């Protein structure tokens, strides 16, 4: 059978794809992360076996090696397995590593793209990552790349490139990011927007300038947007109420949402 | 009422979001582009008024000004209006411009993110845009930025940055892109993948090196991926057959897919 590496999107079930919803409703086994919310895990069929690999029973993160082993074990059974990951499996999701582990054991793997918070996070704050005359493209990085010891990114180039810069998981390294971009020639008054808990009810948006990035604590999970587009405040994404989702939900899902 | 700027994703209805599917099934007016396929427009409610703005009655493209005027006219009625766009409305979709036109007339606008071919196009060919130790981030540009007269992008910086480079609408400027990246210091043997008709039955994948980019014609619509990740061939996205989509489709859609 097949293991599906499935993107759960940025948070709300509204932004799950049709394919992901169908797979959740029919999979025999679902292995999911802590970033995937209840609204989405509620769509898993009641008969399915569930593995929450966000935390082990002692509250520690489950290692990637242990997750890969679990995927291989499940993938060798005659069952449909869904590996559900926040956002998109191929955008900082380690989906590629899981695919390699499965393929090394001769297990069929498919990927199902999900809405990435790299695009939907800014959109949820009214910020288009591209905009004619303002932002001719965009670059997506993580805060981990800001650490000089690990960086495989040329931050001077990032400062000069001319695209909107979207930084995921950047809360802890916000000050380093500021220093790197200013050192690369980015103007201190470059607009910056910090979107925390994007697309959810807890969403907050803070608009600052680059020279102030890191001077106040940033709440995780956060998307940091740097560039002229970050000053825009156009149409936003708004989640609909959960009840209004009822008509489109499958009757074979775990909840009778039409009641 | 509200005008929804809705992303239709890269092609297959499988990658439509739940929110987009629900809006298509309930909207009074749907205004769509030529890049949105029949499988998706078939999900529009039968009573809805449809406007195909891909081509006018004489086969010419409809101007953006005319589209904005149509959106404003429809948005001023007491109806739910969906503006359906290929990919994501805020990724080279001119969604920001349409939002501005509508907001200038006091019309409520919301955006509904869609799966962008910038991520799903590579995934459909087994290429993760990020991968540990190989690709620490990604940059998305269009081929239009390769023209020196219009460029707002520093291609030297693009060559040095260290991210996977994804170029949409780059078929016509492939040779210029090659020259710009080589001039910026990118190695001639940098892996390149060209994915045409990504996620559809007509998909083709061509793997070359940067020094060969543009030496053979590229079939549009194409996604060009440049960087070490372009040599990977991991789990792919595969569309399911249309019939298997039946269980999850709303009973209020235009087609009785359960028959």
XYZ file of C-alpha atoms in Angstrom:
518
model
C 0.000 0.000 0.000
C 0.951 3.648 -0.036
C 2.174 6.138 2.546
C 0.855 9.629 1.833
C 2.889 12.597 3.085
C 0.034 15.070 3.449
C 0.110 18.806 4.119
C -2.461 19.917 6.693
C -2.127 23.605 5.828
C -1.532 26.513 8.237
C -4.134 25.669 10.876
C -7.800 25.988 9.974
C -9.569 22.983 8.410
C -10.909 25.440 5.802
C -7.506 25.342 4.128
C -7.167 21.573 3.968
C -7.217 20.312 0.378
C -9.994 18.069 -0.934
C -7.424 15.294 -1.368
C -6.209 15.608 2.218
C -9.778 15.572 3.566
C -10.600 12.447 1.572
C -7.440 10.685 2.711
C -8.122 11.540 6.369
C -11.630 10.132 6.080
C -10.424 6.849 4.585
C -6.916 6.141 5.961
C -6.272 3.110 8.189
C -3.392 4.803 10.009
C -2.764 8.531 10.611
C 0.512 9.826 12.071
C 0.361 13.518 12.945
C 2.364 16.369 14.518
C 1.518 18.709 17.367
C 1.050 21.584 14.895
C -2.048 19.870 13.455
C -5.130 21.081 15.362
C -8.201 19.260 16.703
C -10.463 20.644 13.974
C -8.393 18.647 11.490
C -7.700 15.506 13.546
C -11.480 15.318 14.148
C -11.748 14.505 10.430
C -9.840 11.231 10.867
C -12.100 8.184 10.497
C -13.132 6.709 13.867
C -11.734 3.278 12.988
C -8.279 4.599 12.086
C -5.243 4.005 14.241
C -3.764 7.344 15.366
C -0.211 8.222 16.345
C 0.479 11.678 17.782
C 4.235 12.070 17.261
C 4.281 15.673 18.486
C 5.229 14.480 21.976
C 6.062 11.080 23.429
C 4.302 9.874 26.623
C 6.904 11.729 28.728
C 6.239 15.042 26.988
C 9.428 14.943 24.927
C 9.553 15.421 21.174
C 9.678 12.180 19.227
C 12.946 11.946 17.272
C 12.936 12.006 13.488
C 14.581 8.569 13.484
C 11.733 7.156 15.590
C 9.171 8.786 13.287
C 10.886 7.329 10.221
C 10.895 3.866 11.861
C 7.190 4.157 12.674
C 6.430 5.216 9.083
C 8.369 2.250 7.699
C 6.652 -0.197 10.067
C 3.189 1.117 9.166
C 4.079 1.344 5.471
C 4.919 -2.363 5.385
C 1.380 -3.279 6.422
C -1.410 -3.699 3.885
C -2.970 -0.390 4.896
C -3.383 3.193 3.745
C -1.098 5.365 5.855
C -1.336 9.159 6.114
C 1.588 11.120 7.526
C -0.069 14.474 8.306
C 2.225 17.487 8.648
C 1.529 21.170 9.330
C 1.767 23.383 6.235
C 3.327 21.685 3.205
C 5.386 18.477 3.559
C 8.159 19.843 1.302
C 8.452 23.284 2.960
C 10.675 22.732 6.015
C 8.552 19.691 6.832
C 11.291 17.046 6.578
C 8.973 15.334 4.107
C 11.907 14.643 1.807
C 13.753 12.784 4.564
C 10.689 10.684 5.351
C 10.218 9.919 1.652
C 13.834 8.740 1.415
C 13.449 6.480 4.482
C 10.297 4.900 3.032
C 11.668 4.514 -0.496
C 14.796 2.834 0.940
C 12.440 0.092 2.184
C 10.629 -0.196 -1.147
C 7.464 1.418 0.174
C 5.296 3.489 -2.207
C 5.145 7.144 -1.149
C 3.152 10.047 -2.521
C 3.142 13.659 -1.422
C -0.003 15.801 -1.153
C 0.913 19.510 -1.093
C -0.637 21.714 1.588
C -1.147 25.451 1.978
C 2.104 26.807 3.411
C 2.052 29.452 6.131
C 4.845 31.100 4.116
C 2.130 32.394 1.771
C -1.072 32.063 3.832
C 0.477 33.606 6.949
C 1.124 36.952 5.251
C -2.241 36.688 3.390
C -4.005 36.232 6.695
C -2.660 39.680 7.643
C -3.631 41.270 4.311
C -0.098 41.043 2.884
C 0.417 39.704 -0.663
C 3.923 38.178 -0.913
C 4.052 39.495 -4.493
C 2.535 42.758 -5.724
C 3.080 44.604 -9.011
C 5.585 47.419 -8.641
C 6.231 46.535 -4.999
C 7.337 42.916 -4.652
C 8.431 41.025 -7.799
C 8.947 37.705 -5.995
C 9.480 36.190 -2.564
C 12.063 34.197 -0.625
C 11.249 31.769 2.182
C 13.818 30.959 4.880
C 13.838 29.760 8.480
C 15.326 31.479 11.496
C 17.736 28.573 11.914
C 19.627 29.893 8.897
C 20.385 33.098 10.817
C 22.816 31.286 13.104
C 26.276 31.880 11.659
C 27.379 28.362 12.610
C 24.729 26.683 10.479
C 23.992 29.273 7.803
C 23.956 28.045 4.246
C 22.320 31.287 3.209
C 24.144 34.398 1.980
C 22.309 37.072 3.988
C 24.024 39.857 2.040
C 22.375 38.401 -1.070
C 19.065 38.105 0.782
C 19.267 41.818 1.635
C 20.054 42.811 -1.967
C 17.777 40.411 -3.869
C 14.655 42.610 -4.057
C 12.041 40.007 -3.090
C 9.718 39.887 -0.102
C 11.509 37.898 2.590
C 9.348 35.458 4.574
C 11.000 33.893 7.625
C 9.407 30.924 9.365
C 10.431 29.822 12.872
C 12.345 33.094 13.259
C 11.191 34.246 16.708
C 14.350 33.186 18.562
C 16.739 34.643 15.996
C 14.939 37.904 15.200
C 17.829 40.073 16.411
C 20.381 38.102 14.376
C 18.161 38.416 11.291
C 17.988 42.197 11.805
C 21.785 42.458 12.094
C 22.367 40.245 9.037
C 19.972 42.162 6.803
C 21.181 45.611 7.932
C 24.800 44.494 7.388
C 23.780 43.416 3.866
C 22.520 46.896 3.080
C 18.786 46.624 3.769
C 17.411 50.068 4.792
C 16.639 50.348 8.542
C 13.106 51.554 7.721
C 12.262 48.468 5.634
C 8.690 47.488 6.593
C 8.348 44.345 8.706
C 5.206 42.480 9.769
C 5.155 39.753 12.411
C 2.142 37.421 12.175
C 1.685 35.022 15.108
C -0.812 32.129 15.087
C -1.644 32.973 11.464
C -5.113 31.963 10.184
C -6.340 30.983 13.683
C -8.575 32.844 16.152
C -5.476 33.753 18.192
C -3.805 35.566 15.270
C -1.929 38.804 16.026
C -0.182 41.140 13.566
C 2.597 43.546 14.589
C 3.938 46.065 12.074
C 7.369 47.532 12.714
C 10.495 48.604 10.844
C 13.531 46.414 10.323
C 15.629 48.359 12.845
C 13.121 47.365 15.562
C 12.995 43.642 14.723
C 13.905 41.652 17.832
C 13.512 44.567 20.254
C 10.241 43.072 21.523
C 9.587 39.352 22.127
C 7.857 37.476 19.290
C 5.145 34.918 20.035
C 5.601 31.525 18.304
C 4.457 30.193 15.895
C 5.349 33.336 13.936
C 5.804 34.346 10.308
C 8.122 37.350 9.836
C 7.625 39.304 6.593
C 10.345 41.768 5.521
C 10.085 44.152 2.564
C 7.855 46.846 1.061
C 4.931 44.381 0.751
C 4.882 44.080 4.557
C 3.389 47.578 4.745
C 0.327 46.560 2.692
C -2.957 45.771 4.425
C -5.253 44.443 1.693
C -7.873 41.680 1.661
C -7.230 39.181 4.477
C -7.979 35.525 4.852
C -10.630 34.829 7.486
C -11.570 31.339 8.659
C -15.256 30.563 8.419
C -17.144 29.191 11.406
C -16.783 25.470 11.751
C -20.524 24.856 11.373
C -20.640 26.388 7.926
C -18.280 23.637 6.773
C -20.974 21.025 7.233
C -22.438 20.852 3.713
C -19.158 19.902 2.078
C -17.979 17.346 4.636
C -18.060 13.695 3.773
C -20.840 11.643 5.373
C -18.205 9.014 6.155
C -16.269 11.362 8.432
C -16.070 10.764 12.195
C -18.562 13.450 13.174
C -22.164 13.908 12.120
C -21.736 17.569 11.241
C -25.156 17.793 9.569
C -26.999 17.145 12.845
C -21.836 41.222 0.390
C -18.312 39.961 -0.011
C -16.025 39.339 -2.961
C -13.746 36.330 -2.348
C -10.412 36.214 -4.162
C -10.004 32.455 -4.274
C -7.005 30.353 -5.276
C -7.917 27.379 -7.474
C -4.563 25.643 -7.011
C -2.251 24.302 -9.725
C -4.798 22.399 -11.821
C -6.382 19.298 -10.361
C -9.556 19.673 -8.274
C -7.862 17.410 -5.703
C -5.798 20.395 -4.592
C -8.683 22.813 -4.180
C -9.167 23.802 -0.535
C -12.309 22.893 1.416
C -13.100 26.614 1.660
C -12.768 27.118 -2.092
C -14.966 24.091 -2.840
C -17.656 25.348 -0.478
C -17.548 28.856 -1.945
C -17.817 27.498 -5.511
C -20.854 25.416 -4.541
C -22.639 28.399 -2.973
C -21.528 31.547 -4.837
C -24.027 33.594 -6.857
C -21.369 34.858 -9.263
C -18.059 33.232 -10.283
C -15.450 35.057 -12.363
C -12.642 32.783 -13.525
C -9.470 32.680 -15.650
C -8.489 30.405 -18.516
C -5.971 28.625 -16.271
C -8.827 27.179 -14.197
C -9.830 23.805 -15.692
C -13.220 22.185 -16.344
C -12.878 19.788 -13.421
C -12.976 22.815 -11.131
C -15.506 24.986 -12.985
C -17.833 21.941 -12.956
C -18.042 22.475 -9.182
C -19.754 25.863 -9.616
C -23.430 25.755 -8.624
C -25.752 25.454 -11.647
C -27.657 28.601 -10.736
C -24.539 30.778 -10.499
C -23.717 33.439 -13.042
C -20.361 32.658 -14.689
C -17.860 34.998 -16.290
C -14.876 33.500 -18.130
C -12.425 36.412 -18.266
C -9.648 34.320 -19.834
C -10.699 35.486 -23.277
C -13.259 37.988 -24.548
C -15.764 36.980 -27.311
C -13.143 37.858 -29.961
C -10.533 35.569 -28.422
C -8.520 38.413 -26.901
C -7.439 38.546 -23.285
C -9.677 40.637 -21.093
C -7.768 43.620 -19.687
C -7.099 43.898 -15.963
C -9.013 47.208 -15.937
C -12.063 45.481 -17.426
C -11.769 42.658 -14.873
C -11.516 45.158 -12.011
C -14.621 46.977 -13.336
C -16.546 43.694 -13.541
C -15.503 42.778 -9.990
C -16.650 46.174 -8.679
C -19.980 45.925 -10.519
C -20.651 42.429 -9.186
C -19.376 43.350 -5.721
C -21.942 46.149 -5.449
C -24.811 43.662 -5.826
C -26.279 41.818 -2.832
C -24.582 38.581 -3.854
C -21.664 36.322 -2.968
C -18.990 36.788 -5.613
C -16.038 34.442 -6.163
C -13.055 35.600 -8.185
C -11.349 32.279 -8.978
C -7.681 32.432 -9.947
C -5.139 29.732 -10.835
C -2.683 28.939 -8.001
C -2.726 31.439 -5.127
C -4.285 34.913 -5.530
C -1.277 36.612 -3.893
C 1.433 34.774 -5.867
C 1.688 36.642 -9.187
C -2.103 36.533 -9.395
C -2.714 40.303 -9.350
C -4.984 39.586 -6.400
C -3.569 42.581 -4.560
C -4.547 44.893 -7.408
C -8.076 43.513 -7.504
C -8.355 43.865 -3.720
C -7.305 47.536 -3.974
C -9.873 48.229 -6.728
C -12.659 46.657 -4.654
C -11.639 48.299 -1.370
C -11.554 51.692 -3.144
C -15.295 51.193 -3.754
C -15.989 50.189 -0.136
C -16.614 46.551 -1.073
C -15.713 43.793 1.434
C -12.976 41.522 0.100
C -11.448 38.357 1.520
C -8.669 36.221 0.125
C -8.668 32.404 0.192
C -5.136 31.051 -0.336
C -4.626 28.318 -2.925
C -1.888 25.750 -3.524
C 0.771 27.522 -5.582
C 2.470 25.756 -8.469
C 5.677 27.293 -7.090
C 5.638 24.536 -4.449
C 3.275 21.914 -5.923
C 4.885 22.049 -9.381
C 8.262 20.827 -8.098
C 6.512 18.378 -5.704
C 4.631 16.908 -8.630
C 8.038 15.977 -10.082
C 9.350 14.579 -6.782
C 11.325 17.720 -5.927
C 11.086 19.221 -2.425
C 11.802 22.978 -2.602
C 13.548 22.647 0.780
C 15.593 19.660 1.950
C 17.934 19.349 4.924
C 21.558 19.781 3.930
C 20.597 20.502 0.306
C 18.159 23.427 0.098
C 17.756 25.666 3.181
C 14.999 27.815 1.617
C 13.477 28.809 -1.707
C 12.951 31.878 -3.867
C 10.053 32.342 -6.277
C 10.352 34.681 -9.284
C 8.805 35.059 -12.715
C 10.530 35.034 -16.073
C 9.378 38.618 -16.632
C 11.994 39.689 -14.086
C 14.732 38.347 -16.372
C 14.222 41.184 -18.851
C 16.833 43.828 -18.025
C 14.392 46.620 -18.846
C 11.868 45.506 -16.224
C 14.029 43.705 -13.694
C 13.593 44.676 -10.079
C 15.548 41.600 -9.068
C 19.289 41.460 -8.440
C 20.164 38.253 -10.331
C 23.695 38.285 -8.943
C 22.121 38.010 -5.511
C 19.748 35.292 -6.757
C 22.771 33.284 -7.941
C 24.594 33.703 -4.618
C 21.698 33.349 -2.174
C 21.829 29.575 -1.682
C 18.097 28.814 -1.950
C 16.250 26.706 -4.486
C 15.153 29.073 -7.255
C 11.654 28.495 -8.651
C 10.770 30.476 -11.766
C 7.177 30.682 -12.968
C 6.271 31.851 -16.500
C 9.928 31.538 -17.465
C 9.682 29.645 -20.767
C 10.245 32.652 -23.013
C 13.157 34.028 -21.010
C 14.983 30.777 -20.209
C 18.131 31.832 -22.077
C 18.259 35.207 -20.313
C 17.810 33.477 -16.955
C 20.724 31.158 -17.747
C 22.961 34.103 -18.690
C 21.968 36.086 -15.594
C 22.608 33.233 -13.166
C 25.914 32.195 -14.777
C 27.054 35.832 -14.731
C 26.184 35.916 -11.026
C 28.477 32.984 -10.349
C 26.120 29.993 -10.391
C 28.016 26.827 -11.465
C 27.205 25.712 -15.050
C 26.393 22.204 -13.777
C 23.752 23.440 -11.308
C 20.835 20.975 -11.579
C 17.713 22.295 -13.320
C 14.292 20.676 -13.682
C 11.592 21.949 -16.028
C 8.068 20.803 -15.112
C 5.379 21.519 -17.713
C 1.641 21.105 -17.045
C 2.478 20.273 -13.416
C -0.057 18.100 -11.516
C -2.096 17.338 -14.665
C -2.207 14.236 -16.881
C -0.088 16.090 -19.453
C 2.787 16.683 -17.023
C 6.347 16.352 -18.355
C 9.628 16.687 -16.422
C 12.952 17.518 -18.083
C 16.166 17.421 -16.051
C 19.146 19.348 -17.373
C 22.051 21.478 -16.135
C 21.999 25.256 -15.929
C 24.329 25.647 -18.937
C 21.680 23.924 -21.099
C 18.704 25.984 -19.939
C 17.064 27.584 -22.969
C 18.840 25.395 -25.541
C 15.621 23.438 -26.116
C 12.119 24.965 -26.269
C 10.093 24.847 -23.041
C 6.393 24.006 -23.105
C 4.141 26.433 -21.184
C 2.815 26.458 -18.510
C 6.193 25.583 -17.015
C 7.856 25.727 -13.615
C 11.664 25.974 -13.779
C 13.537 24.744 -10.687
C 17.215 25.673 -10.295
C 19.521 24.362 -7.553
C 20.749 21.123 -5.943
C 17.174 20.158 -4.951
C 16.289 19.966 -8.666
C 18.294 16.726 -8.919
C 16.116 14.981 -6.306
C 13.397 12.576 -7.412
C 11.492 11.675 -4.215
C 7.807 11.089 -3.525
C 5.652 12.762 -6.169
C 2.182 14.202 -6.094
C -0.266 12.189 -8.205
C -3.821 13.300 -8.926
C -6.456 10.749 -8.033
C -9.077 9.767 -10.599
C -12.010 12.110 -10.673
C -14.476 9.402 -9.579
C -12.672 8.779 -6.329
C -13.443 12.376 -5.394
C -17.157 11.599 -5.226
C -17.562 10.736 -1.528
C -16.299 14.094 -0.330
C -18.156 16.322 -2.818
C -21.092 18.340 -1.637
C -24.538 17.018 -2.635
C -25.449 20.587 -3.604
C -22.820 20.704 -6.373
C -23.852 20.849 -10.044
C -23.055 17.198 -10.767
C -24.445 14.074 -9.176
C -21.060 12.461 -8.774
C -22.435 9.678 -6.593
C -24.510 8.251 -9.449
